[in-house]
Tab-separated table of C-alpha atoms and ligand atoms in Angstrom:
chain	number	residue	atom	x	y	z
A	915	UNK	CA	110.569	148.446	193.982
A	916	UNK	CA	107.339	146.591	193.271
A	917	UNK	CA	105.160	145.662	196.279
A	918	UNK	CA	102.503	143.003	196.661
A	919	UNK	CA	99.887	145.774	196.752
A	920	UNK	CA	100.725	146.572	193.094
A	921	UNK	CA	99.208	143.283	192.118
A	922	UNK	CA	96.065	143.526	194.318
A	923	UNK	CA	92.915	143.260	192.151
A	924	UNK	CA	90.110	145.857	192.257
A	925	UNK	CA	87.637	143.075	192.799
A	926	UNK	CA	88.187	141.451	196.171
A	927	UNK	CA	87.037	137.891	195.858
A	928	UNK	CA	89.051	134.788	196.503
A	929	UNK	CA	89.181	133.775	192.800
A	930	UNK	CA	90.283	137.274	191.831
A	931	UNK	CA	92.947	137.371	194.564
A	932	UNK	CA	94.244	133.941	193.593
A	933	UNK	CA	94.566	134.956	189.947
A	934	UNK	CA	96.283	138.276	190.842
A	935	UNK	CA	98.792	136.694	193.245
A	936	UNK	CA	100.277	134.757	190.314
A	937	UNK	CA	101.767	138.013	189.021
A	938	UNK	CA	103.007	139.253	192.434
A	939	UNK	CA	106.580	140.642	192.512
A	940	UNK	CA	106.420	141.761	196.137
A	941	UNK	CA	109.604	139.973	197.075
A	942	UNK	CA	112.169	137.798	195.282
A	943	UNK	CA	110.635	134.413	196.078
A	944	UNK	CA	108.601	134.242	192.872
A	945	UNK	CA	111.865	133.965	190.919
A	946	UNK	CA	112.841	130.399	191.844
A	947	UNK	CA	109.474	128.898	192.816
A	948	UNK	CA	107.396	126.946	190.286
A	949	UNK	CA	104.176	128.745	190.962
A	950	UNK	CA	102.236	130.695	193.565
A	951	UNK	CA	100.392	128.553	196.077
A	952	UNK	CA	97.262	130.424	197.157
A	953	UNK	CA	94.852	129.512	199.947
A	954	UNK	CA	91.958	127.175	199.243
A	955	UNK	CA	88.641	126.361	200.865
A	956	UNK	CA	85.014	127.453	200.861
A	957	UNK	CA	84.163	131.207	200.822
A	958	UNK	CA	81.931	130.690	203.867
A	959	UNK	CA	84.603	128.900	205.938
A	960	UNK	CA	84.452	129.898	209.618
A	961	UNK	CA	87.991	128.698	210.292
A	962	UNK	CA	91.203	129.785	208.636
A	963	UNK	CA	94.383	127.712	209.086
A	964	UNK	CA	97.638	129.534	208.251
A	965	UNK	CA	100.883	127.704	207.588
A	966	UNK	CA	104.328	129.169	206.865
A	967	UNK	CA	104.890	128.689	203.162
A	968	UNK	CA	104.470	125.989	200.525
A	969	UNK	CA	106.927	123.082	200.612
A	970	UNK	CA	108.374	121.054	197.780
A	971	UNK	CA	105.154	119.137	197.072
A	972	UNK	CA	102.951	122.175	197.379
A	973	UNK	CA	105.215	124.101	194.988
A	974	UNK	CA	104.815	121.422	192.344
A	975	UNK	CA	101.071	120.822	192.834
A	976	UNK	CA	100.055	124.426	193.444
A	977	UNK	CA	98.000	123.563	196.533
A	978	UNK	CA	98.706	124.123	200.238
A	979	UNK	CA	99.492	121.268	202.646
A	980	UNK	CA	99.499	118.346	200.215
A	981	UNK	CA	102.975	116.902	201.292
A	982	UNK	CA	104.089	115.120	204.447
A	983	UNK	CA	103.146	118.079	206.708
A	984	UNK	CA	99.722	118.090	205.080
A	985	UNK	CA	99.281	114.406	205.804
A	986	UNK	CA	100.112	114.955	209.491
A	987	UNK	CA	97.647	117.882	209.532
A	988	UNK	CA	94.879	115.885	207.846
A	989	UNK	CA	95.270	113.061	210.300
A	990	UNK	CA	95.244	115.421	213.288
A	991	UNK	CA	92.122	117.236	211.994
A	992	UNK	CA	90.360	113.914	211.441
A	993	UNK	CA	91.288	112.816	214.969
A	994	UNK	CA	89.484	115.810	216.530
A	995	UNK	CA	86.525	115.498	214.126
A	996	UNK	CA	87.297	118.541	211.876
A	997	UNK	CA	86.584	118.173	208.169
A	998	UNK	CA	89.329	119.825	206.196
A	999	UNK	CA	86.878	120.499	203.369
A	1000	UNK	CA	85.069	123.018	205.553
A	1001	UNK	CA	88.242	124.955	206.447
A	1002	UNK	CA	90.139	127.621	204.540
A	1003	UNK	CA	93.795	126.650	204.424
A	1004	UNK	CA	96.506	129.089	203.426
A	1005	UNK	CA	100.097	130.185	204.107
A	1006	UNK	CA	101.771	133.320	205.398
A	1007	UNK	CA	104.126	133.263	202.396
A	1008	UNK	CA	102.776	132.153	199.033
A	1009	UNK	CA	105.930	131.109	197.206
A	1010	UNK	CA	108.274	128.198	198.122
A	1011	UNK	CA	111.647	129.300	199.522
A	1012	UNK	CA	114.408	126.656	199.301
A	1013	UNK	CA	118.059	125.854	199.082
A	1014	UNK	CA	119.347	123.440	196.447
A	1015	UNK	CA	121.224	120.361	197.737
A	1016	UNK	CA	122.072	118.285	194.739
A	1017	UNK	CA	118.699	117.366	193.228
A	1018	UNK	CA	116.821	118.083	196.466
A	1019	UNK	CA	115.199	121.364	197.357
A	1020	UNK	CA	115.372	121.978	201.098
A	1021	UNK	CA	112.962	124.249	202.895
A	1022	UNK	CA	114.481	127.613	203.913
A	1023	UNK	CA	112.827	129.890	206.464
A	1024	UNK	CA	111.244	133.032	205.114
A	1025	UNK	CA	112.689	136.305	206.472
A	1026	UNK	CA	110.627	138.922	208.255
A	1027	UNK	CA	110.674	141.225	205.207
A	1028	UNK	CA	109.335	138.317	203.077
A	1029	UNK	CA	106.652	137.588	205.644
A	1030	UNK	CA	105.727	141.278	205.821
A	1031	UNK	CA	105.661	141.629	202.014
A	1032	UNK	CA	103.366	138.647	201.612
A	1033	UNK	CA	101.074	139.661	204.535
A	1034	UNK	CA	99.299	141.831	201.953
A	1035	UNK	CA	97.808	138.645	200.517
A	1036	UNK	CA	97.031	137.060	203.842
A	1037	UNK	CA	95.240	140.245	205.024
A	1038	UNK	CA	93.316	140.330	201.730
A	1039	UNK	CA	92.196	136.736	202.265
A	1040	UNK	CA	91.087	137.641	205.859
A	1041	UNK	CA	89.233	140.703	204.620
A	1042	UNK	CA	87.236	138.628	202.067
A	1043	UNK	CA	86.672	135.621	204.281
A	1044	UNK	CA	86.019	137.292	207.679
A	1045	UNK	CA	86.856	134.043	209.521
A	1046	UNK	CA	85.435	133.528	212.992
A	1047	UNK	CA	88.589	131.643	214.016
A	1048	UNK	CA	92.186	131.786	212.855
A	1049	UNK	CA	94.673	129.049	213.803
A	1050	UNK	CA	98.287	129.813	212.943
A	1051	UNK	CA	100.553	126.823	212.420
A	1052	UNK	CA	104.015	127.898	213.595
A	1053	UNK	CA	105.791	131.119	214.404
A	1054	UNK	CA	106.027	132.559	210.859
A	1055	UNK	CA	102.207	132.553	210.464
A	1056	UNK	CA	101.688	133.995	213.907
A	1057	UNK	CA	104.339	136.675	213.287
A	1058	UNK	CA	102.647	137.692	210.051
A	1059	UNK	CA	99.751	138.863	212.263
A	1060	UNK	CA	101.357	139.771	215.557
A	1061	UNK	CA	104.789	140.986	214.431
A	1062	UNK	CA	108.296	139.570	214.828
A	1063	UNK	CA	108.316	139.758	218.596
A	1064	UNK	CA	105.611	137.063	218.877
A	1065	UNK	CA	107.031	133.933	220.564
A	1066	UNK	CA	105.370	130.586	220.037
A	1067	UNK	CA	107.058	129.188	223.151
A	1068	UNK	CA	105.402	131.832	225.242
A	1069	UNK	CA	101.921	131.985	223.620
A	1070	UNK	CA	101.226	128.612	221.967
A	1071	UNK	CA	97.738	127.357	222.741
A	1072	UNK	CA	96.543	130.673	224.116
A	1073	UNK	CA	93.270	131.997	222.678
A	1074	UNK	CA	93.367	135.669	221.781
A	1075	UNK	CA	89.825	137.107	221.775
A	1076	UNK	CA	88.586	140.008	219.605
A	1077	UNK	CA	91.737	140.485	217.556
A	1078	UNK	CA	91.698	142.825	214.529
A	1079	UNK	CA	91.713	139.663	212.323
A	1080	UNK	CA	89.159	137.391	214.005
A	1081	UNK	CA	87.161	137.086	217.216
A	1082	UNK	CA	89.222	133.938	218.003
A	1083	UNK	CA	92.926	133.629	217.243
A	1084	UNK	CA	95.468	131.023	218.335
A	1085	UNK	CA	98.965	129.857	217.403
A	1086	UNK	CA	100.060	126.266	217.689
A	1087	UNK	CA	102.932	124.090	216.469
A	1088	UNK	CA	103.694	123.731	212.779
A	1089	UNK	CA	103.208	120.106	211.641
A	1090	UNK	CA	106.687	120.164	210.022
A	1091	UNK	CA	108.217	121.124	213.356
A	1092	UNK	CA	106.631	117.995	214.889
A	1093	UNK	CA	108.009	115.874	212.008
A	1094	UNK	CA	111.512	117.331	212.517
A	1095	UNK	CA	111.753	116.880	216.303
A	1096	UNK	CA	114.542	114.331	216.828
A	1097	UNK	CA	113.740	113.519	220.464
A	1098	UNK	CA	110.936	110.967	220.692
A	1099	UNK	CA	109.589	112.098	224.042
A	1100	UNK	CA	109.672	115.789	223.088
A	1101	UNK	CA	107.827	114.938	219.820
A	1102	UNK	CA	105.196	112.913	221.669
A	1103	UNK	CA	104.610	115.802	224.087
A	1104	UNK	CA	104.416	118.385	221.350
A	1105	UNK	CA	102.086	116.231	219.274
A	1106	UNK	CA	99.767	115.854	222.325
A	1107	UNK	CA	99.746	119.658	222.757
A	1108	UNK	CA	99.046	120.097	218.995
A	1109	UNK	CA	96.056	117.769	219.243
A	1110	UNK	CA	94.838	119.561	222.391
A	1111	UNK	CA	94.984	122.900	220.547
A	1112	UNK	CA	93.006	121.474	217.621
A	1113	UNK	CA	90.512	119.985	220.070
A	1114	UNK	CA	90.066	123.402	221.608
A	1115	UNK	CA	89.431	124.848	218.152
A	1116	UNK	CA	86.859	122.181	217.402
A	1117	UNK	CA	85.148	122.706	220.761
A	1118	UNK	CA	84.941	126.504	220.437
A	1119	UNK	CA	83.662	126.181	216.882
A	1120	UNK	CA	80.728	124.374	218.433
B	804	URA	N1	104.170	123.703	205.244
B	804	URA	C1	103.471	124.890	205.238
B	804	URA	O1	103.634	125.756	206.070
B	804	URA	N2	102.552	125.030	204.341
B	804	URA	C2	102.322	124.140	203.362
B	804	URA	O2	101.441	124.425	202.558
B	804	URA	C3	103.048	122.940	203.411
B	804	URA	C4	103.981	122.765	204.301
B	805	SF4	FE1	104.513	138.069	196.331
B	805	SF4	FE2	104.328	136.632	198.489
B	805	SF4	FE3	105.292	135.509	196.312
B	805	SF4	FE4	106.750	137.349	197.647
B	805	SF4	S1	106.130	135.281	198.373
B	805	SF4	S2	106.428	137.295	195.404
B	805	SF4	S3	105.136	138.726	198.340
B	805	SF4	S4	103.223	136.241	196.596
């Protein structure tokens, strides 16, 4: 079976990786998605944000976090004084996974094998970028680094120092999880924690 590594380019630059990922057959998700959604941001970014996978809007536009979750993220970043243009924003899984409901395409969770397959690209991005800080948005992104036993409920907001991936590593809520929380009080509390985690990132960035 083909793996993501088969598509890795000899030249490890972000543009070369982005181009190569378009021909990845490392799992089945490329079959139904419109296009690969690779990470974007400056080569000298000190901070890498990692989401789960592109959503419906991202799949159509070919860019990460441009839909409703992206709007929530942009607003939260602005609230703590972080300029999204200075960050590298990517996803653990680079193709949109969905279930069809009539004309709608509903987000479906990537499996651990899909996350593992696509971690080849995420690792390649980390190797090129050498970010000083990595913030994972949600459990899927965190598990791509830490493995399937990582629990967001146990470790959200905790700074991990000197990881193999960056000197500063943290996992927080996924913006979509905040949007989906039905209970108003729970959502308010989680949103406050999300802002506190972003504030911590901004502070430690200095
Ligand atoms: N959710 C994600 O995890 N990533 C995106 O790019 C958009 C929504
Ligand atoms: Fe390759 Fe990742 Fe797309 Fe699967 S989701 S085909 S591993 S780029």
